[in-house]
Coordinates of C-alpha atoms and ligand atoms in Angstrom, one line a residue:
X219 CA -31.2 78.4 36.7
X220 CA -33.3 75.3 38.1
X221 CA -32.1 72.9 40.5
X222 CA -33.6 70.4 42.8
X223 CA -32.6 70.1 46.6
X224 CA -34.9 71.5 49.9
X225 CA -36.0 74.4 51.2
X226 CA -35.0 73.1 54.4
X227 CA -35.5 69.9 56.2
X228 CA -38.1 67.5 55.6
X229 CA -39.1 70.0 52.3
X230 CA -37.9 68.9 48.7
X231 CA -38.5 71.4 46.3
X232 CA -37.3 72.6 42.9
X233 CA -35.0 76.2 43.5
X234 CA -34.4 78.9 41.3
X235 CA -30.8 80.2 41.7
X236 CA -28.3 82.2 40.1
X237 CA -26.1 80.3 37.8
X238 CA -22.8 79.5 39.4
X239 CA -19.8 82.0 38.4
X240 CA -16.0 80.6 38.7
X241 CA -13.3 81.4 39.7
X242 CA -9.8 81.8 38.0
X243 CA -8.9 77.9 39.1
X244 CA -12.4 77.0 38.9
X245 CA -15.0 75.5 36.4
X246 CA -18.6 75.3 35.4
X247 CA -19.8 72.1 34.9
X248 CA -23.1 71.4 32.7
X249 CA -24.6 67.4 34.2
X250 CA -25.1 64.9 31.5
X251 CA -25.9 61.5 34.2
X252 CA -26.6 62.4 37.8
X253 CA -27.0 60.0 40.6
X254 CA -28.9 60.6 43.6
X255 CA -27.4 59.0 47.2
X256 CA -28.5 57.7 50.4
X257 CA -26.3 60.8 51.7
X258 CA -28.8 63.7 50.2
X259 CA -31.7 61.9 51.7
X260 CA -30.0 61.6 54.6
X261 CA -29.8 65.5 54.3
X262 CA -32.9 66.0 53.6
X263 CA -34.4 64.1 56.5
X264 CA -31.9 66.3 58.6
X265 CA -29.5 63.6 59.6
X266 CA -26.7 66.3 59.7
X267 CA -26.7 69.8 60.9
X268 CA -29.8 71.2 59.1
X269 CA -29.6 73.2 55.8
X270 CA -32.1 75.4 53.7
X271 CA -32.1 76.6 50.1
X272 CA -30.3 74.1 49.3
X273 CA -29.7 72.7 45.6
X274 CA -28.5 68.4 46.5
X275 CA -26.7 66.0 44.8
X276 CA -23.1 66.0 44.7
X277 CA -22.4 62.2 42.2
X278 CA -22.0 63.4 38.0
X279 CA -20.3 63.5 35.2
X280 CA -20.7 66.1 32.9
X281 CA -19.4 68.9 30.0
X282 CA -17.0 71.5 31.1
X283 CA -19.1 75.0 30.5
X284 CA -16.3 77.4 31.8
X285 CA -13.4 77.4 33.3
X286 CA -11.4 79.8 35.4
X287 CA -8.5 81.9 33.1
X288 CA -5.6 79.5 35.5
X289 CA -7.4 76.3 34.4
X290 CA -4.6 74.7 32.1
X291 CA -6.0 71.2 32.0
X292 CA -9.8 71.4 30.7
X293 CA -11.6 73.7 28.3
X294 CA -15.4 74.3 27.1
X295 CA -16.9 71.4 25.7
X296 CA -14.4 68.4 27.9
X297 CA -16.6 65.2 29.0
X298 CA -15.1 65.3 32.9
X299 CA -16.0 63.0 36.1
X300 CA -16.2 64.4 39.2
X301 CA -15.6 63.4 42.5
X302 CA -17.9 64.3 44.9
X303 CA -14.9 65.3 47.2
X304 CA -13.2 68.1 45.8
X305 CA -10.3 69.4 47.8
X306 CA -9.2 72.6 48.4
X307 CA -5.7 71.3 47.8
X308 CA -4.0 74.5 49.0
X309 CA -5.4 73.7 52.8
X310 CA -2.8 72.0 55.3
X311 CA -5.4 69.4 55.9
X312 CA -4.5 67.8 52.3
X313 CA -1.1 68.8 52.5
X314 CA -0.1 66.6 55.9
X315 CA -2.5 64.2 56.8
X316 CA -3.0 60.7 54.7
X317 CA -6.6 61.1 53.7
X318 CA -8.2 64.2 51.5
X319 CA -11.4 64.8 52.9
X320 CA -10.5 67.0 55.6
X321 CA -8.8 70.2 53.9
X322 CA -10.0 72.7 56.5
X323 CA -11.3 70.4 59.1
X324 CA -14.0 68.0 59.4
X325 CA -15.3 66.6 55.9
X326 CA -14.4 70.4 54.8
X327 CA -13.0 68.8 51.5
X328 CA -17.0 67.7 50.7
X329 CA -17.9 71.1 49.3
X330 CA -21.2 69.8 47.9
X331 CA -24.3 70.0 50.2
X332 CA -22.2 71.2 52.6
X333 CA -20.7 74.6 51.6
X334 CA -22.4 75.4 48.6
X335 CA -25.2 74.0 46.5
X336 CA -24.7 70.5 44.6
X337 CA -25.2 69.1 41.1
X338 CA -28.8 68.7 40.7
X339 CA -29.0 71.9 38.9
X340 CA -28.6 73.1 35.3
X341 CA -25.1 74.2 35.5
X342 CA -22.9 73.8 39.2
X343 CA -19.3 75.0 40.1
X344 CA -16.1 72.9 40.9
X345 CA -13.1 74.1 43.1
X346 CA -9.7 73.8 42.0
X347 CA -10.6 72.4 38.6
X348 CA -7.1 71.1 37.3
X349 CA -6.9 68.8 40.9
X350 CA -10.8 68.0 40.7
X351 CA -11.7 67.2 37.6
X352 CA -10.5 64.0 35.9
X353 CA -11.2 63.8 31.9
X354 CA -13.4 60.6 30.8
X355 CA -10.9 58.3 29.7
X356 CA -11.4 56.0 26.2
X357 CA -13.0 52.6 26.9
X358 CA -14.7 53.7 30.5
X359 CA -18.6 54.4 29.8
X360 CA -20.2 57.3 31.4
X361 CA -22.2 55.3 33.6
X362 CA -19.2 53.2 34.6
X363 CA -17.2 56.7 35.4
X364 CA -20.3 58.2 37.5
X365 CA -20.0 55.1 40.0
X366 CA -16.5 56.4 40.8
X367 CA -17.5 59.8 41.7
X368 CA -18.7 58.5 45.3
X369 CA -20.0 54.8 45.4
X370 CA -16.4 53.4 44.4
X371 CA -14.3 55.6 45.9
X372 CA -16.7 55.2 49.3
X373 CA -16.4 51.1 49.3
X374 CA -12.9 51.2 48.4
X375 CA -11.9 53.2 51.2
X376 CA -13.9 51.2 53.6
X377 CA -11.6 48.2 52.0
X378 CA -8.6 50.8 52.6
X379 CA -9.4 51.3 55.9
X380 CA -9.6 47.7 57.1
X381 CA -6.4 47.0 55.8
X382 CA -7.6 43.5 53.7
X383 CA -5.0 41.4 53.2
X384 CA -5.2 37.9 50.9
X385 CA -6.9 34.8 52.3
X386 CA -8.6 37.4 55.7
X387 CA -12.1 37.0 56.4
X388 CA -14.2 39.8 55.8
X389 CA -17.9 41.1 56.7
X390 CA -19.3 44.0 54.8
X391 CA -22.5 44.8 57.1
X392 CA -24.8 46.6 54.3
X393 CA -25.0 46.0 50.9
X394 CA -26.4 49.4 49.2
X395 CA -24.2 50.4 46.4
X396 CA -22.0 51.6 48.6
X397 CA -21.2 48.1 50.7
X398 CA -21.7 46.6 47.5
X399 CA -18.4 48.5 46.0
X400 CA -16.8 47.4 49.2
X401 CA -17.7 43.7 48.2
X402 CA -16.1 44.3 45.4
X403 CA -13.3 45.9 46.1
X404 CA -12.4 42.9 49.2
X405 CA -12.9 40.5 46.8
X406 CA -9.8 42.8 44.7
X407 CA -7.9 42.9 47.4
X408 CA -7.9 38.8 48.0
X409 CA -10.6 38.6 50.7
X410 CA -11.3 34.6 51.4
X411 CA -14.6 34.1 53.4
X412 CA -16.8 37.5 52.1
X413 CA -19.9 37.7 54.1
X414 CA -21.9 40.3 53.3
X415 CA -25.0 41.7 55.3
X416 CA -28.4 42.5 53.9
X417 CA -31.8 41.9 52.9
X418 CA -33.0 43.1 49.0
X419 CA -33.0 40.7 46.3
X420 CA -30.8 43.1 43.7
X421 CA -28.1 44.1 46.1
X422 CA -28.0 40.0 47.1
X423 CA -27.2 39.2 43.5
X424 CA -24.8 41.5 42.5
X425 CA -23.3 40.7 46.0
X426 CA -22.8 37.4 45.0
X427 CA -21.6 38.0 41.2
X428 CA -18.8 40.4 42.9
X429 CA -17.7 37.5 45.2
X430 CA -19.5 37.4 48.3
X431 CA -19.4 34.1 49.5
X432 CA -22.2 33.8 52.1
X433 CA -25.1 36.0 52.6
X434 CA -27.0 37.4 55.9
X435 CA -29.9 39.2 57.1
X436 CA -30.2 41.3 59.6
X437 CA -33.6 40.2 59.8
X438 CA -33.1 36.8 60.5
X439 CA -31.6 37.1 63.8
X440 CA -28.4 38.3 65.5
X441 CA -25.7 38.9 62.9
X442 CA -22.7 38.6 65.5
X443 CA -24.2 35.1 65.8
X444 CA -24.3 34.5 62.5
X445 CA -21.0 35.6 61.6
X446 CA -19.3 33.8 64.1
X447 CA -21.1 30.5 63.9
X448 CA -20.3 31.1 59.8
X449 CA -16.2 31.4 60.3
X450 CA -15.9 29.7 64.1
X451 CA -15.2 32.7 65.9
X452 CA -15.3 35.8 63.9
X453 CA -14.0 37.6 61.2
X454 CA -10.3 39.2 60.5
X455 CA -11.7 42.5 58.9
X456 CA -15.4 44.5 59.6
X457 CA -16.6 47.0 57.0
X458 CA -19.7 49.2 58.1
X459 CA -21.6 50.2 55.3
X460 CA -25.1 50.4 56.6
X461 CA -27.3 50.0 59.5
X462 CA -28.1 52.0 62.5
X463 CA -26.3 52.6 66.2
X464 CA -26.3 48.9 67.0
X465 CA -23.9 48.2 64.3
X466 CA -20.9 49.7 65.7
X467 CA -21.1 47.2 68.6
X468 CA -22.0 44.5 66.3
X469 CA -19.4 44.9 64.1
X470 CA -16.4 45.1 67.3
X471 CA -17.6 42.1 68.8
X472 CA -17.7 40.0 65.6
X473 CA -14.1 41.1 64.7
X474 CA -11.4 38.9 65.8
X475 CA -8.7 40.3 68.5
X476 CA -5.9 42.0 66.2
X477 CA -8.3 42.4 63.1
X478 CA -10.0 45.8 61.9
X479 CA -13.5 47.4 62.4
X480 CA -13.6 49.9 59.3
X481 CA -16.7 52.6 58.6
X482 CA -17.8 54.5 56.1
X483 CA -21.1 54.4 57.2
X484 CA -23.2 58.1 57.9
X485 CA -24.5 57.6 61.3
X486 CA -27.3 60.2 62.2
X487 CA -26.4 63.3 64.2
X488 CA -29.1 62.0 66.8
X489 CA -27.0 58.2 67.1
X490 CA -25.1 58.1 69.8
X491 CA -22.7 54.7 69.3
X492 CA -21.7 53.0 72.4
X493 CA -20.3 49.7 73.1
X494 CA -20.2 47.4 76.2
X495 CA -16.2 47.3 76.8
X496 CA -16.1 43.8 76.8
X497 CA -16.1 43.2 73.0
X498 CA -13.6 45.5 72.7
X499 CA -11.5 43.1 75.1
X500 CA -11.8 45.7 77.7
X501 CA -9.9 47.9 75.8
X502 CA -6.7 45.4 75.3
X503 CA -7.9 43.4 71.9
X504 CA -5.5 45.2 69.7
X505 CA -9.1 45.7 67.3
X506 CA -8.5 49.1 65.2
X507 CA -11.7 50.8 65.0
X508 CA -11.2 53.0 61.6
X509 CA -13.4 55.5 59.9
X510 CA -13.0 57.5 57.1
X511 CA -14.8 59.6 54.5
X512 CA -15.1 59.5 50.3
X513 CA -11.4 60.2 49.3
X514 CA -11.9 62.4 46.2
X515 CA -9.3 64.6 43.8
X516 CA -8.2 63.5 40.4
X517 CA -5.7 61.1 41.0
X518 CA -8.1 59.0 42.7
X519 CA -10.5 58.9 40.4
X520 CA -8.3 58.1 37.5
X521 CA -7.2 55.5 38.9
X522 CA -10.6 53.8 40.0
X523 CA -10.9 54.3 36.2
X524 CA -8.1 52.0 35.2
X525 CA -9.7 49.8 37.0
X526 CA -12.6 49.5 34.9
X527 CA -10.9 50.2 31.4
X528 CA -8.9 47.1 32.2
X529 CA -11.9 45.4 33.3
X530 CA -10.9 44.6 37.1
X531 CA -14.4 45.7 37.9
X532 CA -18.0 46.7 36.2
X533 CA -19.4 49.1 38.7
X534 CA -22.5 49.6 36.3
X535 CA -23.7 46.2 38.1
X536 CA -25.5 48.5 40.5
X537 CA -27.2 50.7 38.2
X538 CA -30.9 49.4 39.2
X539 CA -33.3 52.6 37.6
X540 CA -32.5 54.5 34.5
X541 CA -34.1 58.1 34.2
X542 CA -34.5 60.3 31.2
X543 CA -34.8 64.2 31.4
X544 CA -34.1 67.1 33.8
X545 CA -37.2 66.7 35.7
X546 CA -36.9 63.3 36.4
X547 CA -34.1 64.1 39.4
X548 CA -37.0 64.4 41.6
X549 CA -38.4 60.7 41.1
X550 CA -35.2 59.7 41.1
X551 CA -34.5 61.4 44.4
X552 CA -37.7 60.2 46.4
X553 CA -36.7 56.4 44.7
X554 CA -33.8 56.5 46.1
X555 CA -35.6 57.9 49.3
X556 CA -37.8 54.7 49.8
X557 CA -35.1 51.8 49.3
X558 CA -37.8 49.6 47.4
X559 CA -36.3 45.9 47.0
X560 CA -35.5 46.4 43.6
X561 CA -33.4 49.4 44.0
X562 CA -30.0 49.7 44.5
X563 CA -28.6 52.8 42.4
X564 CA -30.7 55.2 40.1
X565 CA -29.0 57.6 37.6
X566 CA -30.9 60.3 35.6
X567 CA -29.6 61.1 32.2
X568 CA -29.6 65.0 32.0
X569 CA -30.3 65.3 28.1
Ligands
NDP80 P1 -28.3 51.8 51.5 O1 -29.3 52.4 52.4 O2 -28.6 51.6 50.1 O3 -27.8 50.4 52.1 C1 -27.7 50.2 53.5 C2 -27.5 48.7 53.7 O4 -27.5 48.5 55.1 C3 -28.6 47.8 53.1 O5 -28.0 46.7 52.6 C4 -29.4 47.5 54.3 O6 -30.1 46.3 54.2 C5 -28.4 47.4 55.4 N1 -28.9 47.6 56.7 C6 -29.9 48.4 57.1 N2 -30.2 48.2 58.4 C7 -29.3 47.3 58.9 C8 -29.1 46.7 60.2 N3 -29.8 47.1 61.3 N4 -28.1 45.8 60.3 C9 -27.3 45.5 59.2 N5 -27.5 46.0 58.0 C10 -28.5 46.9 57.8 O7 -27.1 52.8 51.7 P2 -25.8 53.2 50.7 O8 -25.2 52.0 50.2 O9 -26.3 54.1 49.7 O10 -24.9 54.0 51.7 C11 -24.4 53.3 52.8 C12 -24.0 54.3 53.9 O11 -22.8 55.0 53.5 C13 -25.1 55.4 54.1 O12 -25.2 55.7 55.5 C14 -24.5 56.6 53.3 O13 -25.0 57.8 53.7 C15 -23.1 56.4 53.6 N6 -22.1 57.1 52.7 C16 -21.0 57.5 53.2 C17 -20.0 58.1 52.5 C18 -18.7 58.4 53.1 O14 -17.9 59.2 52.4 N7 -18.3 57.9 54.2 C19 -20.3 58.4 51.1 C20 -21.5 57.8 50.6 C21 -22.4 57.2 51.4 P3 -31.5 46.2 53.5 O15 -31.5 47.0 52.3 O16 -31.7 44.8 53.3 O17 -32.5 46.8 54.5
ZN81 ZN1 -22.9 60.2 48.3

């Protein structure tokens, strides 16, 4: 079968590979809408360890192909969304800590790009399908359903993470689709003052129709000094969803003593992120500094769904680019690779 990905860093290509095979909890999942993410171009460049022969993309919803003769929840033919964190639920990792990315150690719960090849490709295989897959439910749109998979479930964990509580004040430093989804999901949670940081046009709109209420750029000077002359000191909660090594520092020192630094920003394997101790109140501020990766699994995608079937959120806001046909993943890809100022989220209908 065909799939798109690299041949190894710095070297998108089209692959030819063997069609996936699954396992007896396991299914084969055919793509119908694909979305490509910051993440596989951050692959790509080699912002993580580097890989080769490898098919990307890890954010679709799709038709169930085959499943694996202990699958007793899905069948040939199912419309399924899946999370682009697929645990191997049978791992401690899942079994005693609070998050699910981490089955068998670091991010070891992202299978895709990681530990074998992703959903760019004619057919691709899911781990324990019965706790992976969750089945499109009536009144959710595709499109709606495929922002779950990752962009969603990313920017609501970042909200997670920093704890929001109603009336805080809270800064969302980048506003891709992911920061975006952590815009909204503040905003859910009862933020008060919601600045959010960044510079293109489409993501400042949608910013502002999911209830930002001031805008920044990162371009127009210091954003500590922004912030803080904004709320008169500083905000309650940070949420990293963008920007480089300077960030992390940026985002401590504009965080009030006692509030919450969150990230679920990728930071490249060459960053090194340090801090002068003094915004951290020399180590006494009581500031949690919290990180975390997509939580995926079934549970949590169905219920990011009812969230959209009872229409606490329209997640489709950030679907910039429309693409139709297989062989549009690669202009897809490369758009999503330049960040132009009208982008913020592509998707590539498969059929
Ligand atoms: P985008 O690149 O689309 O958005 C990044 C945002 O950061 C933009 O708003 C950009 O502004 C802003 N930004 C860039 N530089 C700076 C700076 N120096 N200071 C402040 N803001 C800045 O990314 P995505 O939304 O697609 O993804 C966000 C991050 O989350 C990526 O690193 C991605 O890899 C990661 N990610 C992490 C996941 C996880 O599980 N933890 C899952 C999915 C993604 P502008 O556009 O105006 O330049
Ligand atoms: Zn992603």
């Amino acid at each position: 079968m065909r799939g798109y990905g690299m041949k190894a860093v710095e070297q998108p290509a089209w692959l030819e590979k063997p069609k996936p095979k699954a396992g007896p909890f396991d299914a084969i999942i055919k793509p119908k809408i694909v979305a490509p993410c910051s993440s596989d171009t951050h692959v790509m460049h080699g912002g993580s360890s580097p890989r080769e022969n490898l098919i990307l993309g890890h954010e679709a919803v799709g038709e169930v192909a085959e499943v694996g003769e202990k699958v007793t929840k899905f069948k040939k033919g199912d419309f399924v969304v899946v999370p682009c964190t697929t645990p191997d639920w049978n791992e401690p990792g899942v079994q005693c800590s609070v998050s699910n990315a981490h089955d068998a150690g670091l991010m070891r719960s992202f299978k895709f790009l990681t530990q074998k090849d992703g959903v760019f490709a004619e057919f691709f295989h899911v781990n324990n399908a019965d706790a992976n897959l969750a089945l499109l439910p009536e009144g959710v749109s595709p499109e709606a359903a495929l922002m779950t998979v990752d962009m969603m479930s990313t920017g609501f964990h970042g909200v997670e993470l920093a704890n929001v509580e109603f009336g805080d004040s809270v800064a969302v430093i980048g506003i891709g689709p992911v920061g975006l989804m952590a815009v909204a999901g503040a905003a859910l949670k009862g933020a008060g003052c919601l600045i959010a940081v960044g510079t293109r046009k489409a993501s400042i709109e949608v910013a502002k129709a999911y209830g930002a209420t001031d805008i920044i750029s990162y371009k127009d000077g210091d954003i500590v000094k922004q912030i803080t002359d904004i709320t008169g000191g500083g905000v309650k909660r940070t949420i990293i969803a963008g920007g480089n090594a300077e960030t992390f520092a940026q985002a401590v020192q504009m965080t009030l003593p006692m509030g919450t630094i969150s990230s679920v920003n990728f930071f490249d394997i060459k960053d090194t992120l340090s801090m002068p101790a003094a915004v951290w109140g020399l180590g006494m501020s009581n500031k949690d500094i919290r990180c975390g990766f997509c939580p995926g699994g079934r549970v949590r995608i169905e219920h990011l769904l009812q969230l959209i079937k009872h229409g606490r959120i329209d997640p489709t806001k950030i679907i910039t680019h429309k693409f139709y046909g297989f062989d549009k993943i690669e202009e897809a890809f490369h758009l999503m690779d330049s960040k132009t100022p009208d982008l913020i989220k592509p998707i590539v209908y498969i059929d």
